[in-house]
Amino acid sequence: MTPTGKIPAVSLRGVAAALALVLLGACDSRSVTGPDAGPAEFTLRVGEHRTLPSRLEVGFQRVTHDSRCPTRTTCIWEGMAVPRVWLLRPGEDSSFVAIEMLGSGSGSAEALGHRIIAVRLDPYPGDLDPIPESRYLLQLRIERLPDRTRALRSVDPETKGTL
């Protein structure tokens, strides 16, 4: 109120600007909101899947091969693990990708316009006993490829088919 007892006129633009500032301040900088929001990183168990903001669905099917050298063993080769993941985008065929990971390192493949990076596969073998499939955890990082590289295709070594 003014000293004369009148209510001051409020500009609609001023209210809109104040509301925009409040809403921007409430945004969580960690949230991913758009199809081009950047890389996504997450961990899956065998049989789990995740849908990304770009509507790309990524699932961890299984580990097709695990010959990584156990920590309590001396090996002449570090071995490798091959997790198999699938990708699906509504309206397109799904793609299966086998990612070769040497020793404790990462591996990558490309499909449906994305680079799929297997960052880590746990647990790492401690002895010669096989790891039950239900115990595997796969840390993935999914990156959208630039337009010029989207035409590249991958080959699934299990089926020898082009993705």
CSV table of N, CA and C in Angstrom, one decimal:
chain,number,residue,atom,x,y,z
A,1,MET,N,0.8,-1.2,0.0
A,1,MET,CA,0.0,0.0,0.0
A,1,MET,C,0.9,1.2,0.0
A,2,THR,N,0.4,2.2,-0.7
A,2,THR,CA,1.1,3.5,-0.7
A,2,THR,C,0.6,4.3,0.5
A,3,PRO,N,1.3,5.4,0.8
A,3,PRO,CA,0.9,6.3,2.0
A,3,PRO,C,-0.5,6.8,1.8
A,4,THR,N,-1.0,6.9,0.6
A,4,THR,CA,-2.4,7.4,0.4
A,4,THR,C,-3.4,6.3,0.6
A,5,GLY,N,-3.0,5.0,0.8
A,5,GLY,CA,-3.9,3.9,1.0
A,5,GLY,C,-4.3,3.2,-0.2
A,6,LYS,N,-3.7,3.5,-1.3
A,6,LYS,CA,-4.0,2.9,-2.6
A,6,LYS,C,-3.0,1.7,-2.8
A,7,ILE,N,-3.5,0.7,-3.5
A,7,ILE,CA,-2.7,-0.5,-3.8
A,7,ILE,C,-2.0,-0.2,-5.1
A,8,PRO,N,-0.6,-0.3,-5.1
A,8,PRO,CA,0.1,0.0,-6.4
A,8,PRO,C,-0.2,-0.9,-7.5
A,9,ALA,N,-0.2,-0.4,-8.7
A,9,ALA,CA,-0.4,-1.3,-9.9
A,9,ALA,C,0.8,-2.2,-10.1
A,10,VAL,N,0.5,-3.5,-10.3
A,10,VAL,CA,1.6,-4.4,-10.5
A,10,VAL,C,1.7,-4.8,-12.0
A,11,SER,N,2.8,-4.7,-12.6
A,11,SER,CA,3.0,-5.1,-14.0
A,11,SER,C,3.0,-6.6,-14.2
A,12,LEU,N,2.3,-7.0,-15.2
A,12,LEU,CA,2.2,-8.5,-15.5
A,12,LEU,C,3.6,-9.0,-15.9
A,13,ARG,N,4.4,-8.1,-16.6
A,13,ARG,CA,5.8,-8.5,-16.9
A,13,ARG,C,6.6,-8.7,-15.7
A,14,GLY,N,6.5,-7.9,-14.7
A,14,GLY,CA,7.2,-8.0,-13.5
A,14,GLY,C,6.9,-9.3,-12.8
A,15,VAL,N,5.7,-9.6,-12.7
A,15,VAL,CA,5.3,-10.9,-12.1
A,15,VAL,C,5.8,-12.1,-12.8
A,16,ALA,N,5.7,-12.0,-14.2
A,16,ALA,CA,6.3,-13.1,-15.0
A,16,ALA,C,7.8,-13.3,-14.8
A,17,ALA,N,8.5,-12.2,-14.7
A,17,ALA,CA,9.9,-12.2,-14.6
A,17,ALA,C,10.3,-12.8,-13.2
A,18,ALA,N,9.6,-12.4,-12.2
A,18,ALA,CA,9.8,-12.9,-10.8
A,18,ALA,C,9.5,-14.4,-10.8
A,19,LEU,N,8.4,-14.8,-11.4
A,19,LEU,CA,8.1,-16.2,-11.4
A,19,LEU,C,9.1,-17.1,-12.1
A,20,ALA,N,9.6,-16.5,-13.2
A,20,ALA,CA,10.7,-17.2,-14.0
A,20,ALA,C,11.9,-17.4,-13.2
A,21,LEU,N,12.3,-16.4,-12.4
A,21,LEU,CA,13.5,-16.5,-11.5
A,21,LEU,C,13.3,-17.5,-10.5
A,22,VAL,N,12.1,-17.6,-9.9
A,22,VAL,CA,11.8,-18.6,-8.8
A,22,VAL,C,11.9,-20.0,-9.4
A,23,LEU,N,11.3,-20.2,-10.6
A,23,LEU,CA,11.3,-21.5,-11.2
A,23,LEU,C,12.7,-21.9,-11.7
A,24,LEU,N,13.5,-21.0,-12.2
A,24,LEU,CA,14.9,-21.4,-12.6
A,24,LEU,C,15.7,-21.7,-11.3
A,25,GLY,N,15.5,-21.1,-10.2
A,25,GLY,CA,16.2,-21.4,-9.0
A,25,GLY,C,15.8,-22.8,-8.5
A,26,ALA,N,14.6,-23.2,-8.8
A,26,ALA,CA,14.2,-24.5,-8.3
A,26,ALA,C,14.7,-25.7,-9.1
A,27,CYS,N,15.3,-25.4,-10.3
A,27,CYS,CA,15.8,-26.5,-11.1
A,27,CYS,C,16.9,-27.2,-10.5
A,28,ASP,N,17.0,-28.5,-10.7
A,28,ASP,CA,18.1,-29.3,-10.2
A,28,ASP,C,19.1,-29.5,-11.3
A,29,SER,N,20.3,-29.0,-11.1
A,29,SER,CA,21.3,-29.0,-12.2
A,29,SER,C,21.7,-30.4,-12.5
A,30,ARG,N,21.4,-31.4,-11.7
A,30,ARG,CA,21.8,-32.8,-12.0
A,30,ARG,C,20.7,-33.5,-12.8
A,31,SER,N,19.6,-32.9,-13.0
A,31,SER,CA,18.5,-33.6,-13.8
A,31,SER,C,18.8,-33.6,-15.3
A,32,VAL,N,18.4,-34.6,-16.0
A,32,VAL,CA,18.6,-34.7,-17.4
A,32,VAL,C,17.2,-34.6,-18.0
A,33,THR,N,17.0,-33.6,-18.8
A,33,THR,CA,15.6,-33.3,-19.3
A,33,THR,C,15.4,-33.4,-20.7
A,34,GLY,N,16.4,-33.4,-21.6
A,34,GLY,CA,16.1,-33.4,-23.0
A,34,GLY,C,16.9,-34.5,-23.7
A,35,PRO,N,16.5,-34.7,-25.0
A,35,PRO,CA,17.1,-35.8,-25.8
A,35,PRO,C,18.6,-35.6,-26.0
A,36,ASP,N,19.0,-34.3,-26.0
A,36,ASP,CA,20.5,-34.0,-26.2
A,36,ASP,C,21.1,-33.5,-24.9
A,37,ALA,N,20.6,-34.0,-23.8
A,37,ALA,CA,21.1,-33.5,-22.5
A,37,ALA,C,22.5,-33.9,-22.1
A,38,GLY,N,23.1,-34.7,-22.9
A,38,GLY,CA,24.5,-35.2,-22.6
A,38,GLY,C,24.6,-36.6,-22.2
A,39,PRO,N,25.7,-37.1,-21.9
A,39,PRO,CA,25.9,-38.5,-21.6
A,39,PRO,C,25.1,-38.9,-20.4
A,40,ALA,N,24.8,-40.2,-20.4
A,40,ALA,CA,24.1,-40.8,-19.2
A,40,ALA,C,25.0,-41.9,-18.7
A,41,GLU,N,25.1,-42.0,-17.3
A,41,GLU,CA,25.9,-43.0,-16.7
A,41,GLU,C,25.0,-43.7,-15.6
A,42,PHE,N,25.0,-45.0,-15.7
A,42,PHE,CA,24.2,-45.8,-14.7
A,42,PHE,C,24.7,-47.2,-14.6
A,43,THR,N,24.2,-48.0,-13.6
A,43,THR,CA,24.6,-49.3,-13.4
A,43,THR,C,23.4,-50.2,-13.5
A,44,LEU,N,23.6,-51.4,-14.2
A,44,LEU,CA,22.5,-52.3,-14.4
A,44,LEU,C,22.9,-53.7,-13.9
A,45,ARG,N,22.0,-54.5,-13.4
A,45,ARG,CA,22.1,-55.9,-13.2
A,45,ARG,C,21.7,-56.7,-14.4
A,46,VAL,N,22.0,-57.9,-14.6
A,46,VAL,CA,21.6,-58.7,-15.7
A,46,VAL,C,20.0,-58.7,-15.6
A,47,GLY,N,19.4,-58.5,-16.8
A,47,GLY,CA,18.0,-58.5,-16.9
A,47,GLY,C,17.3,-57.1,-16.7
A,48,GLU,N,18.1,-56.1,-16.2
A,48,GLU,CA,17.5,-54.8,-16.0
A,48,GLU,C,17.7,-53.9,-17.2
A,49,HIS,N,16.9,-52.9,-17.3
A,49,HIS,CA,17.0,-51.9,-18.4
A,49,HIS,C,16.7,-50.5,-17.9
A,50,ARG,N,17.1,-49.5,-18.7
A,50,ARG,CA,16.9,-48.1,-18.3
A,50,ARG,C,16.4,-47.4,-19.6
A,51,THR,N,15.4,-46.5,-19.4
A,51,THR,CA,15.0,-45.6,-20.5
A,51,THR,C,15.6,-44.2,-20.3
A,52,LEU,N,16.3,-43.8,-21.3
A,52,LEU,CA,17.0,-42.5,-21.3
A,52,LEU,C,16.0,-41.4,-21.7
A,53,PRO,N,16.3,-40.1,-21.4
A,53,PRO,CA,15.5,-39.0,-21.8
A,53,PRO,C,15.3,-38.9,-23.3
A,54,SER,N,16.2,-39.5,-24.1
A,54,SER,CA,16.1,-39.5,-25.6
A,54,SER,C,15.2,-40.6,-26.1
A,55,ARG,N,14.6,-41.3,-25.1
A,55,ARG,CA,13.7,-42.4,-25.4
A,55,ARG,C,14.4,-43.7,-25.8
A,56,LEU,N,15.7,-43.6,-25.8
A,56,LEU,CA,16.5,-44.8,-26.1
A,56,LEU,C,16.4,-45.7,-24.8
A,57,GLU,N,16.1,-47.0,-25.0
A,57,GLU,CA,16.0,-47.9,-23.9
A,57,GLU,C,17.3,-48.8,-24.0
A,58,VAL,N,18.0,-49.0,-22.9
A,58,VAL,CA,19.2,-49.8,-22.8
A,58,VAL,C,19.0,-50.9,-21.8
A,59,GLY,N,19.3,-52.1,-22.2
A,59,GLY,CA,19.2,-53.3,-21.2
A,59,GLY,C,20.5,-54.1,-21.2
A,60,PHE,N,20.7,-54.7,-20.0
A,60,PHE,CA,21.9,-55.6,-19.9
A,60,PHE,C,21.3,-57.0,-20.0
A,61,GLN,N,21.6,-57.7,-21.1
A,61,GLN,CA,21.1,-59.1,-21.3
A,61,GLN,C,21.8,-60.1,-20.5
A,62,ARG,N,23.2,-60.2,-20.7
A,62,ARG,CA,24.0,-61.2,-20.0
A,62,ARG,C,25.4,-61.0,-20.3
A,63,VAL,N,26.3,-61.8,-19.6
A,63,VAL,CA,27.7,-61.8,-19.9
A,63,VAL,C,28.0,-63.1,-20.7
A,64,THR,N,28.4,-62.9,-21.9
A,64,THR,CA,28.6,-64.0,-22.8
A,64,THR,C,29.9,-64.7,-22.6
A,65,HIS,N,30.9,-64.0,-22.0
A,65,HIS,CA,32.2,-64.5,-21.8
A,65,HIS,C,32.9,-63.8,-20.7
A,66,ASP,N,33.6,-64.5,-19.8
A,66,ASP,CA,34.3,-63.9,-18.7
A,66,ASP,C,35.6,-64.7,-18.4
A,67,SER,N,36.7,-64.3,-19.0
A,67,SER,CA,37.9,-65.1,-18.8
A,67,SER,C,39.0,-64.1,-18.1
A,68,ARG,N,38.5,-63.1,-17.4
A,68,ARG,CA,39.4,-62.2,-16.7
A,68,ARG,C,40.2,-62.9,-15.7
A,69,CYS,N,41.5,-62.6,-15.7
A,69,CYS,CA,42.4,-63.3,-14.8
A,69,CYS,C,42.1,-63.0,-13.3
A,70,PRO,N,41.7,-64.1,-12.5
A,70,PRO,CA,41.4,-63.9,-11.1
A,70,PRO,C,42.5,-63.2,-10.3
A,71,THR,N,42.1,-62.4,-9.3
A,71,THR,CA,43.0,-61.7,-8.5
A,71,THR,C,44.0,-62.6,-7.8
A,72,ARG,N,43.7,-63.8,-7.4
A,72,ARG,CA,44.6,-64.7,-6.7
A,72,ARG,C,45.3,-65.6,-7.6
A,73,THR,N,45.5,-65.3,-8.9
A,73,THR,CA,46.1,-66.2,-9.8
A,73,THR,C,47.1,-65.4,-10.7
A,74,THR,N,48.1,-66.1,-11.1
A,74,THR,CA,49.1,-65.5,-12.0
A,74,THR,C,48.7,-66.0,-13.4
A,75,CYS,N,48.5,-65.0,-14.3
A,75,CYS,CA,48.1,-65.3,-15.7
A,75,CYS,C,49.1,-64.7,-16.7
A,76,ILE,N,49.2,-65.3,-17.9
A,76,ILE,CA,50.1,-64.7,-18.9
A,76,ILE,C,49.2,-63.7,-19.8
A,77,TRP,N,47.9,-63.7,-19.6
A,77,TRP,CA,47.0,-62.8,-20.3
A,77,TRP,C,46.0,-62.3,-19.4
A,78,GLU,N,45.7,-61.0,-19.5
A,78,GLU,CA,44.7,-60.4,-18.6
A,78,GLU,C,43.3,-60.9,-18.7
A,79,GLY,N,43.0,-61.6,-19.8
A,79,GLY,CA,41.7,-62.1,-20.1
A,79,GLY,C,40.7,-61.0,-20.5
A,80,MET,N,39.4,-61.4,-20.7
A,80,MET,CA,38.4,-60.4,-21.1
A,80,MET,C,37.1,-60.8,-20.7
A,81,ALA,N,36.2,-59.8,-20.6
A,81,ALA,CA,34.8,-60.1,-20.3
A,81,ALA,C,34.0,-59.5,-21.5
A,82,VAL,N,32.8,-60.1,-21.8
A,82,VAL,CA,32.0,-59.6,-22.9
A,82,VAL,C,30.6,-59.5,-22.4
A,83,PRO,N,30.2,-58.3,-21.9
A,83,PRO,CA,28.8,-58.1,-21.6
A,83,PRO,C,28.0,-57.8,-22.8
A,84,ARG,N,26.7,-58.3,-22.9
A,84,ARG,CA,25.9,-58.1,-24.1
A,84,ARG,C,24.7,-57.2,-23.6
A,85,VAL,N,24.6,-56.1,-24.3
A,85,VAL,CA,23.5,-55.2,-24.0
A,85,VAL,C,22.6,-55.0,-25.2
A,86,TRP,N,21.4,-54.6,-25.0
A,86,TRP,CA,20.5,-54.3,-26.1
A,86,TRP,C,20.0,-52.9,-26.1
A,87,LEU,N,19.7,-52.3,-27.2
A,87,LEU,CA,19.2,-51.0,-27.4
A,87,LEU,C,17.9,-51.0,-28.2
A,88,LEU,N,17.0,-50.2,-27.8
A,88,LEU,CA,15.7,-50.1,-28.4
A,88,LEU,C,15.2,-48.6,-28.4
A,89,ARG,N,14.8,-48.2,-29.6
A,89,ARG,CA,14.2,-46.9,-29.7
A,89,ARG,C,12.8,-47.1,-30.3
A,90,PRO,N,11.8,-46.5,-29.7
A,90,PRO,CA,10.4,-46.7,-30.3
A,90,PRO,C,10.4,-46.5,-31.8
A,91,GLY,N,9.8,-47.4,-32.5
A,91,GLY,CA,9.7,-47.2,-34.0
A,91,GLY,C,10.9,-47.8,-34.7
A,92,GLU,N,11.9,-48.3,-34.1
A,92,GLU,CA,13.0,-48.8,-34.7
A,92,GLU,C,13.3,-50.3,-34.3
A,93,ASP,N,14.1,-51.0,-35.0
A,93,ASP,CA,14.5,-52.3,-34.6
A,93,ASP,C,15.4,-52.2,-33.4
A,94,SER,N,15.5,-53.3,-32.6
A,94,SER,CA,16.4,-53.3,-31.5
A,94,SER,C,17.8,-53.7,-32.0
A,95,SER,N,18.8,-53.4,-31.3
A,95,SER,CA,20.2,-53.8,-31.6
A,95,SER,C,20.8,-54.4,-30.4
A,96,PHE,N,21.5,-55.5,-30.6
A,96,PHE,CA,22.3,-56.2,-29.6
A,96,PHE,C,23.7,-55.9,-29.8
A,97,VAL,N,24.4,-55.5,-28.7
A,97,VAL,CA,25.8,-55.2,-28.8
A,97,VAL,C,26.6,-55.9,-27.8
A,98,ALA,N,27.7,-56.6,-28.3
A,98,ALA,CA,28.6,-57.3,-27.4
A,98,ALA,C,29.8,-56.4,-27.2
A,99,ILE,N,30.2,-56.1,-26.0
A,99,ILE,CA,31.3,-55.1,-25.7
A,99,ILE,C,32.4,-55.9,-25.1
A,100,GLU,N,33.6,-55.9,-25.8
A,100,GLU,CA,34.8,-56.6,-25.2
A,100,GLU,C,35.5,-55.6,-24.3
A,101,MET,N,35.7,-56.2,-23.1
A,101,MET,CA,36.4,-55.4,-22.0
A,101,MET,C,37.7,-56.2,-21.6
A,102,LEU,N,38.8,-55.7,-21.9
A,102,LEU,CA,40.1,-56.4,-21.6
A,102,LEU,C,40.4,-56.2,-20.1
A,103,GLY,N,40.7,-57.3,-19.5
A,103,GLY,CA,41.1,-57.3,-18.0
A,103,GLY,C,40.1,-56.4,-17.2
A,104,SER,N,40.7,-55.5,-16.5
A,104,SER,CA,39.8,-54.6,-15.7
A,104,SER,C,39.4,-53.3,-16.4
A,105,GLY,N,39.8,-53.2,-17.7
A,105,GLY,CA,39.5,-52.0,-18.5
A,105,GLY,C,38.1,-51.9,-19.0
A,106,SER,N,37.8,-50.8,-19.7
A,106,SER,CA,36.5,-50.6,-20.3
A,106,SER,C,36.5,-51.0,-21.7
A,107,GLY,N,35.4,-51.0,-22.4
A,107,GLY,CA,35.2,-51.3,-23.8
A,107,GLY,C,34.0,-50.5,-24.3
A,108,SER,N,33.9,-50.4,-25.6
A,108,SER,CA,32.8,-49.6,-26.2
A,108,SER,C,32.4,-50.2,-27.5
A,109,ALA,N,31.2,-49.8,-27.9
A,109,ALA,CA,30.6,-50.2,-29.2
A,109,ALA,C,29.6,-49.0,-29.6
A,110,GLU,N,29.2,-49.0,-30.9
A,110,GLU,CA,28.3,-48.0,-31.4
A,110,GLU,C,27.1,-48.6,-32.0
A,111,ALA,N,25.9,-48.0,-31.7
A,111,ALA,CA,24.7,-48.5,-32.3
A,111,ALA,C,23.6,-47.5,-32.1
A,112,LEU,N,22.7,-47.4,-33.1
A,112,LEU,CA,21.5,-46.5,-33.0
A,112,LEU,C,21.9,-45.0,-32.7
A,113,GLY,N,23.1,-44.6,-33.2
A,113,GLY,CA,23.5,-43.2,-33.0
A,113,GLY,C,24.1,-42.9,-31.7
A,114,HIS,N,24.5,-43.9,-30.9
A,114,HIS,CA,25.1,-43.8,-29.6
A,114,HIS,C,26.3,-44.6,-29.4
A,115,ARG,N,27.2,-44.1,-28.6
A,115,ARG,CA,28.4,-44.9,-28.2
A,115,ARG,C,28.0,-45.5,-26.8
A,116,ILE,N,28.2,-46.8,-26.7
A,116,ILE,CA,27.9,-47.5,-25.5
A,116,ILE,C,29.2,-47.9,-24.9
A,117,ILE,N,29.5,-47.3,-23.7
A,117,ILE,CA,30.8,-47.6,-23.1
A,117,ILE,C,30.5,-48.5,-21.8
A,118,ALA,N,31.1,-49.6,-21.8
A,118,ALA,CA,31.1,-50.5,-20.6
A,118,ALA,C,32.2,-50.0,-19.7
A,119,VAL,N,31.9,-49.2,-18.7
A,119,VAL,CA,33.0,-48.6,-17.9
A,119,VAL,C,33.6,-49.6,-16.9
A,120,ARG,N,32.7,-50.5,-16.3
A,120,ARG,CA,33.2,-51.4,-15.3
A,120,ARG,C,32.2,-52.6,-15.2
A,121,LEU,N,32.7,-53.8,-15.0
A,121,LEU,CA,31.9,-55.0,-14.8
A,121,LEU,C,32.3,-55.6,-13.5
A,122,ASP,N,31.4,-55.7,-12.5
A,122,ASP,CA,31.7,-56.2,-11.2
A,122,ASP,C,30.8,-57.5,-11.0
A,123,PRO,N,31.2,-58.4,-10.2
A,123,PRO,CA,32.4,-58.4,-9.5
A,123,PRO,C,33.6,-58.9,-10.4
A,124,TYR,N,34.8,-58.5,-10.0
A,124,TYR,CA,36.0,-59.0,-10.7
A,124,TYR,C,36.3,-60.4,-10.1
A,125,PRO,N,36.7,-61.4,-10.9
A,125,PRO,CA,36.9,-62.7,-10.4
A,125,PRO,C,38.0,-62.7,-9.3
A,126,GLY,N,37.7,-63.4,-8.2
A,126,GLY,CA,38.7,-63.5,-7.1
A,126,GLY,C,39.4,-64.9,-7.2
A,127,ASP,N,38.8,-65.9,-7.8
A,127,ASP,CA,39.4,-67.2,-7.9
A,127,ASP,C,38.8,-67.8,-9.2
A,128,LEU,N,39.0,-69.1,-9.3
A,128,LEU,CA,38.6,-69.8,-10.6
A,128,LEU,C,37.1,-70.1,-10.6
A,129,ASP,N,36.4,-69.9,-9.6
A,129,ASP,CA,35.0,-70.3,-9.6
A,129,ASP,C,34.2,-69.3,-10.5
A,130,PRO,N,33.3,-69.8,-11.3
A,130,PRO,CA,32.5,-68.9,-12.1
A,130,PRO,C,31.6,-68.0,-11.3
A,131,ILE,N,31.4,-66.9,-11.8
A,131,ILE,CA,30.5,-65.9,-11.1
A,131,ILE,C,29.1,-66.1,-11.6
A,132,PRO,N,28.2,-66.3,-10.6
A,132,PRO,CA,26.7,-66.4,-11.0
A,132,PRO,C,26.2,-65.2,-11.7
A,133,GLU,N,25.5,-65.4,-12.8
A,133,GLU,CA,25.0,-64.3,-13.6
A,133,GLU,C,24.3,-63.2,-12.8
A,134,SER,N,23.6,-63.7,-11.8
A,134,SER,CA,22.8,-62.7,-11.0
A,134,SER,C,23.6,-61.7,-10.2
A,135,ARG,N,24.9,-62.0,-10.1
A,135,ARG,CA,25.8,-61.1,-9.3
A,135,ARG,C,26.4,-60.0,-10.2
A,136,TYR,N,26.4,-60.1,-11.5
A,136,TYR,CA,27.0,-59.1,-12.3
A,136,TYR,C,26.4,-57.8,-12.3
A,137,LEU,N,27.2,-56.7,-12.2
A,137,LEU,CA,26.7,-55.3,-12.2
A,137,LEU,C,27.6,-54.7,-13.3
A,138,LEU,N,26.9,-54.0,-14.3
A,138,LEU,CA,27.6,-53.4,-15.4
A,138,LEU,C,27.3,-51.9,-15.3
A,139,GLN,N,28.4,-51.1,-15.2
A,139,GLN,CA,28.4,-49.7,-15.3
A,139,GLN,C,28.5,-49.2,-16.7
A,140,LEU,N,27.5,-48.5,-17.2
A,140,LEU,CA,27.5,-48.1,-18.6
A,140,LEU,C,27.5,-46.5,-18.7
A,141,ARG,N,28.1,-46.1,-19.7
A,141,ARG,CA,28.0,-44.6,-20.1
A,141,ARG,C,27.5,-44.6,-21.5
A,142,ILE,N,26.4,-43.8,-21.8
A,142,ILE,CA,25.9,-43.7,-23.1
A,142,ILE,C,26.1,-42.3,-23.6
A,143,GLU,N,26.7,-42.2,-24.8
A,143,GLU,CA,26.9,-40.9,-25.4
A,143,GLU,C,26.3,-40.8,-26.7
A,144,ARG,N,25.7,-39.7,-27.0
A,144,ARG,CA,25.1,-39.5,-28.4
A,144,ARG,C,26.2,-39.2,-29.3
A,145,LEU,N,26.2,-39.9,-30.5
A,145,LEU,CA,27.2,-39.6,-31.5
A,145,LEU,C,26.9,-38.4,-32.3
A,146,PRO,N,27.9,-37.7,-32.8
A,146,PRO,CA,27.6,-36.5,-33.7
A,146,PRO,C,26.9,-37.1,-35.0
A,147,ASP,N,26.2,-36.3,-35.7
A,147,ASP,CA,25.4,-36.8,-36.8
A,147,ASP,C,26.3,-37.5,-37.9
A,148,ARG,N,27.5,-37.0,-38.1
A,148,ARG,CA,28.3,-37.6,-39.2
A,148,ARG,C,28.7,-39.0,-38.9
A,149,THR,N,28.7,-39.5,-37.6
A,149,THR,CA,29.1,-40.9,-37.3
A,149,THR,C,28.0,-41.8,-37.1
A,150,ARG,N,26.8,-41.3,-37.2
A,150,ARG,CA,25.6,-42.2,-36.9
A,150,ARG,C,25.4,-43.3,-37.9
A,151,ALA,N,25.9,-43.2,-39.0
A,151,ALA,CA,25.7,-44.2,-40.0
A,151,ALA,C,26.6,-45.4,-39.8
A,152,LEU,N,27.6,-45.3,-38.9
A,152,LEU,CA,28.5,-46.4,-38.6
A,152,LEU,C,27.7,-47.6,-38.0
A,153,ARG,N,28.0,-48.8,-38.3
A,153,ARG,CA,27.3,-50.0,-37.8
A,153,ARG,C,28.3,-50.8,-37.1
A,154,SER,N,27.8,-51.6,-36.1
A,154,SER,CA,28.6,-52.5,-35.3
A,154,SER,C,28.2,-53.9,-35.7
A,155,VAL,N,29.1,-54.9,-35.4
A,155,VAL,CA,28.8,-56.3,-35.6
A,155,VAL,C,28.8,-57.0,-34.3
A,156,ASP,N,27.7,-57.8,-34.0
A,156,ASP,CA,27.6,-58.6,-32.8
A,156,ASP,C,28.4,-59.8,-33.1
A,157,PRO,N,29.5,-60.1,-32.3
A,157,PRO,CA,30.3,-61.3,-32.6
A,157,PRO,C,29.6,-62.6,-32.3
A,158,GLU,N,28.6,-62.5,-31.4
A,158,GLU,CA,27.8,-63.7,-31.1
A,158,GLU,C,27.0,-64.2,-32.3
A,159,THR,N,26.4,-63.3,-33.0
A,159,THR,CA,25.6,-63.7,-34.1
A,159,THR,C,26.2,-63.5,-35.5
A,160,LYS,N,27.3,-62.7,-35.5
A,160,LYS,CA,28.1,-62.3,-36.7
A,160,LYS,C,27.2,-61.5,-37.6
A,161,GLY,N,26.1,-60.9,-37.0
A,161,GLY,CA,25.2,-60.1,-37.8
A,161,GLY,C,25.5,-58.6,-37.7
A,162,THR,N,25.2,-57.9,-38.7
A,162,THR,CA,25.4,-56.4,-38.6
A,162,THR,C,24.2,-55.8,-37.9
A,163,LEU,N,24.5,-54.9,-37.0
A,163,LEU,CA,23.5,-54.2,-36.2
A,163,LEU,C,22.9,-53.1,-37.0
